[in-house]
Short mmCIF file of C-alpha atoms and ligand atoms in Angstrom, two decimals:
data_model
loop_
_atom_site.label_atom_id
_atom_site.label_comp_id
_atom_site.label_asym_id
_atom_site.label_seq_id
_atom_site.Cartn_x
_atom_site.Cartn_y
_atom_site.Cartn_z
CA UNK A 273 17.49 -53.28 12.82
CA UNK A 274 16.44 -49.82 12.22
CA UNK A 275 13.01 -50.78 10.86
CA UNK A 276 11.92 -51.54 14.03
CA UNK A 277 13.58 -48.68 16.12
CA UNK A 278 10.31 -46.63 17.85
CA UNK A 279 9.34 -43.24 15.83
CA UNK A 280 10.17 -40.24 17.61
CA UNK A 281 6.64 -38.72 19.02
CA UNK A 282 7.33 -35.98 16.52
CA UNK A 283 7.34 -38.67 13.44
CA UNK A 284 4.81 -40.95 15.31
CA UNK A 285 1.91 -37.89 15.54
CA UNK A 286 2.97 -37.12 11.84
CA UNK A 287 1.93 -40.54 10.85
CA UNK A 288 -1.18 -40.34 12.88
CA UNK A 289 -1.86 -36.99 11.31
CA UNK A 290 -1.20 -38.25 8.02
CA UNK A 291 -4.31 -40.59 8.32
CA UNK A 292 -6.50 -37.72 7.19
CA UNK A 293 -6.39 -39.00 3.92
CA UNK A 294 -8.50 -41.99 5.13
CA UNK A 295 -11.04 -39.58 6.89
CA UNK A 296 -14.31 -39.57 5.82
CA UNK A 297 -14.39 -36.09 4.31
CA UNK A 298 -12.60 -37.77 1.19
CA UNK A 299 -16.17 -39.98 1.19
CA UNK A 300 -18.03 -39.25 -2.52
CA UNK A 301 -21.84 -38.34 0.02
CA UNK A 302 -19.14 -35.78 1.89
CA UNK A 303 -17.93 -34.56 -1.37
CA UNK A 304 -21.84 -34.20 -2.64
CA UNK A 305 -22.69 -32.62 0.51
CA UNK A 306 -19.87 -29.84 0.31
CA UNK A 307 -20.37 -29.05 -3.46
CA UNK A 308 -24.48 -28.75 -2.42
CA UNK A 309 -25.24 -31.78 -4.48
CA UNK A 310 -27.52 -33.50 -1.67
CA UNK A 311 -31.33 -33.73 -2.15
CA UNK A 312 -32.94 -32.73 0.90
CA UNK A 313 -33.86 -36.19 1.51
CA UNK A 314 -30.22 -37.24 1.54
CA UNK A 315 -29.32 -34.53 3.73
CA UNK A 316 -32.41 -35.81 5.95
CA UNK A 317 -31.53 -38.97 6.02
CA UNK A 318 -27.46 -37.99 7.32
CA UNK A 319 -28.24 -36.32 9.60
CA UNK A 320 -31.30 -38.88 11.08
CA UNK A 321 -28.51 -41.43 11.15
CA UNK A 322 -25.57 -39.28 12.45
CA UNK A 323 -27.89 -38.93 15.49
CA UNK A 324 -27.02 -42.41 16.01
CA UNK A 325 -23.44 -41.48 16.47
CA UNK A 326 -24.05 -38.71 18.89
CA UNK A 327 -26.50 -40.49 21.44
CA UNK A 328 -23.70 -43.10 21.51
CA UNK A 329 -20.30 -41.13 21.98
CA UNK A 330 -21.27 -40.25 25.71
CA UNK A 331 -21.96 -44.18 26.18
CA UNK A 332 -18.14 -44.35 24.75
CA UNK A 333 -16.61 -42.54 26.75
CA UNK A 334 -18.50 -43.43 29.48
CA UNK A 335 -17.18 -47.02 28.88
CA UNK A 336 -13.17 -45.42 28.51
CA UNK A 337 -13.65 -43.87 32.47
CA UNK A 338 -15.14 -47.08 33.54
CA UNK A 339 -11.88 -48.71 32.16
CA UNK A 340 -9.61 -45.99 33.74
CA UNK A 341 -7.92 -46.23 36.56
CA UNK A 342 -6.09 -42.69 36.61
CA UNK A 343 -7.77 -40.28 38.20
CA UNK A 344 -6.29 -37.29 36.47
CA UNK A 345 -7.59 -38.79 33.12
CA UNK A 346 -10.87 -39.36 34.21
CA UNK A 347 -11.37 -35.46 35.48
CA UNK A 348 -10.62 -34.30 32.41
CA UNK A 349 -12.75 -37.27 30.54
CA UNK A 350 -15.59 -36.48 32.08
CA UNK A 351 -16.40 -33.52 30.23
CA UNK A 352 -16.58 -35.31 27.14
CA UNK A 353 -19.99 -37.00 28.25
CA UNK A 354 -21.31 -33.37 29.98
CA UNK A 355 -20.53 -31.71 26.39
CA UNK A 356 -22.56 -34.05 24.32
CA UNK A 357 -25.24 -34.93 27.27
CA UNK A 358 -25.33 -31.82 28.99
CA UNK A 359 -25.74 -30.20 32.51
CA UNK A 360 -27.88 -27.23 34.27
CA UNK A 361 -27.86 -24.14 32.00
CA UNK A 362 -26.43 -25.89 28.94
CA UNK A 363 -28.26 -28.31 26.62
CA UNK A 364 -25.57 -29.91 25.55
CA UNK A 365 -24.22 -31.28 22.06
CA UNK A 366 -27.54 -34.06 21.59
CA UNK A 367 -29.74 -31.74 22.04
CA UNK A 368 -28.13 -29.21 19.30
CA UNK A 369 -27.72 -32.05 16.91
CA UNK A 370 -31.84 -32.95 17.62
CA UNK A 371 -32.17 -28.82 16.51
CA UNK A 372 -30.54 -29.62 13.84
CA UNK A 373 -32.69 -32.36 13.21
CA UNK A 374 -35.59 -30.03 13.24
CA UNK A 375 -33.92 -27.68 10.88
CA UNK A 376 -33.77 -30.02 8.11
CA UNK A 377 -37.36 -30.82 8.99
CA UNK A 378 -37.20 -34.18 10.85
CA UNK A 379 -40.21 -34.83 13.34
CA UNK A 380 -38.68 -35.21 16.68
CA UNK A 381 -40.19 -38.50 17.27
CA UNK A 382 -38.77 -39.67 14.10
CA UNK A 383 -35.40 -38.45 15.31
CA UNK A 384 -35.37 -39.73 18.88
CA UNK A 385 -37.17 -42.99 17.57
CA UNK A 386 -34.23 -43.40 15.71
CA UNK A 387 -36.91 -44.78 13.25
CA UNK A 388 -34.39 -43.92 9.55
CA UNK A 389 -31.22 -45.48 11.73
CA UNK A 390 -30.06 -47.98 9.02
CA UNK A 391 -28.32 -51.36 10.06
CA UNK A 392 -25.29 -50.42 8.57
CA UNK A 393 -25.11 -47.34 10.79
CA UNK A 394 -26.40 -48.82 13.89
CA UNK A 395 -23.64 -51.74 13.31
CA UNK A 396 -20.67 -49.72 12.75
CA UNK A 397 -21.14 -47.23 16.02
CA UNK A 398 -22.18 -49.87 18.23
CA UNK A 399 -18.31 -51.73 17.02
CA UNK A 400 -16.94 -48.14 17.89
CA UNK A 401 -18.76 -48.60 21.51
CA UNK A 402 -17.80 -52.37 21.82
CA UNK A 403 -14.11 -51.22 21.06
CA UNK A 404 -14.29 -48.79 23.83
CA UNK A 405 -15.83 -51.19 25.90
CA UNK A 406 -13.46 -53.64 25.34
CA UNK A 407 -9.95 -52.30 24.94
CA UNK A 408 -7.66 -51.22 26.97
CA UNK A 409 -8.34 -47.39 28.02
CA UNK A 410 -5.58 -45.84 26.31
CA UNK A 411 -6.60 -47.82 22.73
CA UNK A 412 -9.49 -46.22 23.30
CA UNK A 413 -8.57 -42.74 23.57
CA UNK A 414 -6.56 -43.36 20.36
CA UNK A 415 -9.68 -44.43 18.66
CA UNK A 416 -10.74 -40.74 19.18
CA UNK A 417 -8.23 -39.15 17.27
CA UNK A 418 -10.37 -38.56 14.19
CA UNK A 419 -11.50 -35.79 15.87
CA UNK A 420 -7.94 -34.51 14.50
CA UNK A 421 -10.00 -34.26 11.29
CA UNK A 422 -13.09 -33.22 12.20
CA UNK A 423 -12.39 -29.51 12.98
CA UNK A 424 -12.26 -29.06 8.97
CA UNK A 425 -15.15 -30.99 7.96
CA UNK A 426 -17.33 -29.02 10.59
CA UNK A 427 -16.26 -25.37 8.76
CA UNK A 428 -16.95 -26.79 5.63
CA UNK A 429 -20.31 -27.14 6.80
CA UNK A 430 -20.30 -23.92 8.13
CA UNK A 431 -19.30 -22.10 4.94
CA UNK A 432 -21.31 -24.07 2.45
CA UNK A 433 -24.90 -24.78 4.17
CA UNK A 434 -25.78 -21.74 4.32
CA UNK A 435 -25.41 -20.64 0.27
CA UNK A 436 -26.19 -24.79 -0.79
CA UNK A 437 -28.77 -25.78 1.85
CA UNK A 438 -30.69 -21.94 2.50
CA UNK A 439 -33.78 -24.14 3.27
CA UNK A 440 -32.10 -25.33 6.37
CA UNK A 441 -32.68 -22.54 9.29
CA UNK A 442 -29.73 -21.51 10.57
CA UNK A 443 -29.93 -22.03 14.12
CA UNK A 444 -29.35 -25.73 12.78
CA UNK A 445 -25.73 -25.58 12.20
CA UNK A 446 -24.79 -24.28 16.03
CA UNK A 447 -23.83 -27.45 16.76
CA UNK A 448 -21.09 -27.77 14.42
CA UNK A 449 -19.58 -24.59 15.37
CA UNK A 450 -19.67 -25.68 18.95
CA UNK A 451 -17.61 -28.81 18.01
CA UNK A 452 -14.49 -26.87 16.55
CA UNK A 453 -12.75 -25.73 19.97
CA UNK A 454 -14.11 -28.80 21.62
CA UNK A 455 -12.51 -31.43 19.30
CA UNK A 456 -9.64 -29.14 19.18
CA UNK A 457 -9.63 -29.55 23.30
CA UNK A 458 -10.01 -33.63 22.89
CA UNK A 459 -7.61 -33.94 20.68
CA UNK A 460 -5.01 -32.06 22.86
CA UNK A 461 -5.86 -34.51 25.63
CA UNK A 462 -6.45 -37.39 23.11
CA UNK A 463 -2.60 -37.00 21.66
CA UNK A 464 -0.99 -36.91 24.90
CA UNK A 465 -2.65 -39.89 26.19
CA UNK A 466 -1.18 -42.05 22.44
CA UNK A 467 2.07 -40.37 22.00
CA UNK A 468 3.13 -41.54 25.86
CA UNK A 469 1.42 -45.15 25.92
CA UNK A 470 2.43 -45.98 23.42
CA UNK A 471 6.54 -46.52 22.82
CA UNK A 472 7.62 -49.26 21.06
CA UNK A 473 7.70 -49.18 16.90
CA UNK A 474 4.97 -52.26 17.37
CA UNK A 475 2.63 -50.91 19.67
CA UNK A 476 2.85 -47.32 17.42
CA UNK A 477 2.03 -48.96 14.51
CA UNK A 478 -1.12 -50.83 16.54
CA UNK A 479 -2.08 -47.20 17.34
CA UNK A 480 -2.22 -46.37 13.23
CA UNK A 481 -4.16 -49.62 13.16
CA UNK A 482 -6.34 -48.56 15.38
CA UNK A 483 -7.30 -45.34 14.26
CA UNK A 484 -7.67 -46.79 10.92
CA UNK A 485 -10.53 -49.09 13.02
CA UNK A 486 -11.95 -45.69 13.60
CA UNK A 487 -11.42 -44.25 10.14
CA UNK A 488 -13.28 -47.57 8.46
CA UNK A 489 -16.36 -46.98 10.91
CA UNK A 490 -16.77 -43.56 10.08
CA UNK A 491 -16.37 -44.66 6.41
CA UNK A 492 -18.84 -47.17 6.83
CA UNK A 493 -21.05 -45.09 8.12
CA UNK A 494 -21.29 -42.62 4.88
CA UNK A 495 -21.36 -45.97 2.61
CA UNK A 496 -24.92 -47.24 4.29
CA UNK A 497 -26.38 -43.76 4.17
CA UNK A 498 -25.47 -43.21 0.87
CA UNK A 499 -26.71 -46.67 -0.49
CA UNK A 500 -29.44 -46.21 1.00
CA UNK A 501 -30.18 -42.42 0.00
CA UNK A 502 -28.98 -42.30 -3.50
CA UNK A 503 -28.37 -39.66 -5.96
CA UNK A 504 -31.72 -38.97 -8.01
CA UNK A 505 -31.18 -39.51 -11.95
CA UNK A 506 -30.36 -36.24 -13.94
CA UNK A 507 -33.61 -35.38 -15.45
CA UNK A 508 -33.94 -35.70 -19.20
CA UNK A 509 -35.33 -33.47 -21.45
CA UNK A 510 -39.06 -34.70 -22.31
CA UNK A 511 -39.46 -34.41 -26.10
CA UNK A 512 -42.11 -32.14 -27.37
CA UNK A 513 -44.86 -34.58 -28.88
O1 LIG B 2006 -19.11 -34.46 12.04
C1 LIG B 2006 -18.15 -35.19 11.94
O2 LIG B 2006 -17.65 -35.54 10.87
C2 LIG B 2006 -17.57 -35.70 13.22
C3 LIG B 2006 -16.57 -36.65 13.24
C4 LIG B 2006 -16.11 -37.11 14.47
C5 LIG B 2006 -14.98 -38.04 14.42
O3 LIG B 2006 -14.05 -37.78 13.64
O4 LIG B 2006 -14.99 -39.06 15.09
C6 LIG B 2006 -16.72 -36.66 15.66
C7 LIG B 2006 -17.69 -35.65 15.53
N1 LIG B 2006 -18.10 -35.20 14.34
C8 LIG B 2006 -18.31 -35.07 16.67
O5 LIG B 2006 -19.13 -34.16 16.52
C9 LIG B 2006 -17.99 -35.53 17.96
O6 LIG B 2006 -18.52 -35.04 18.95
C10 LIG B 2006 -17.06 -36.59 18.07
C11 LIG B 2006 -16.60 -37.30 19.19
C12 LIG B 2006 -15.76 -38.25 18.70
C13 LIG B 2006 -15.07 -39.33 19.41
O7 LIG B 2006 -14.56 -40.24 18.73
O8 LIG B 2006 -15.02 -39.30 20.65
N2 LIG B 2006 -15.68 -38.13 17.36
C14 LIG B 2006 -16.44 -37.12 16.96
#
């Protein structure tokens, strides 16, 4: 039956690639945020919970080496958790995203309190974690192939902060333009591991699955931040009495 016949890697990362439509740049708070619609208190209030995010993707991929058992993986792995936590002479991607924080004018305590995490945020990144935690390694690295996406949502910050947002200082958005090679690097690493695990036409289609997982958390993410940090009413005209 031809249905079932495996997708050449060439078709399979195609169909993989062609889950960008589901990425969270397509989310209406992204939208607002690239056409310079956000209050400063919404912007505040993404990136106080995005924080969230960062302080647990080292604790991911911590949890994918734990689960690996090829060496060769893991060397390269590991500098996944040095880029976001650091190492001598290089602060590291947390500690850009907490300057960010302080660009947009969040007290550091606030930030590092995680005091404006919401439970909607906290809840989807900690089922990203468990997932990692959980899975086999290779599902895992799969889960990481939104960073296919991200590359293009980072410029668009780039480009549009600085005219839409001039009240954030600009030191703030170095992380971002870190991230572009970086995620490019991942995903290099993070495509090789999924096209060659996994073969059959069932275990491809788990792979879509799975980044879909990874597509919903993100998603999720942008719903309980914008829920909770919504769009101010257009002001009215007052009447002259
Ligand atoms: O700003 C974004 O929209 C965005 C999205 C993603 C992503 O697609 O998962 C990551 C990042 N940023 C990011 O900065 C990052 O370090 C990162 C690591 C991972 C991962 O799954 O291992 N995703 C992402």
């Amino acid at each position: 039956m031809s249905s079932n016949k495996a997708w050449s890697k060439k078709e399979f990362e195609e169909r993989l690639r062609a889950k960008g439509d589901r990425y969270h740049i397509h989310h209406p708070f992204n939208v607002a945020m690239r056409e310079g619609k956000l209050s400063r208190e919404q912007l505040r209030g993404w990136v106080a919970n995005r924080f969230y995010y960062q302080v647990c993707i080292p604790q991911k991929d911590a949890a994918v080496m734990a689960n690996c058992d090829d060496r060769e993986t893991r060397r390269r792995w590991v500098q996944r958790i040095l880029d976001h936590d650091g190492w001598e002479g290089n602060a590291g991607g947390i500690e850009a995203w907490s300057r960010l924080g302080e660009a947009v004018g969040i007290d550091r305590e606030v930030l590092w309190g995680q005091q404006l995490v919401l439970p909607g945020v906290r809840f989807a990144v900690d089922a990203y974690v468990n997932f990692a935690r959980r899975a086999p390694w290779q599902e895992a690295v799969c889960s990481s192939l939104t960073e296919m996406f991200a590359p293009e949502i980072h410029k668009q910050r780039l480009s549009n902060w600085p005219k839409d947002y001039k009240w954030v200082a600009p030191e703030g958005l170095n992380y971002f333009r870190s991230r572009i090679s970086l995620a490019q690097r991942d995903v290099e690493h993070g495509l090789e591991v999924t096209l060659n695990y996994f073969k059959t036409r069932a275990q491809q289609e788990r792979a879509l699955e799975i980044l879909q997982f990874k597509l919903d958390v993100l998603w999720s993410m942008s719903d309980a931040i914008a829920l909770s940090y919504p769009d101010k009413p257009a002001k009215t005209k007052q009447k002259k009495q």
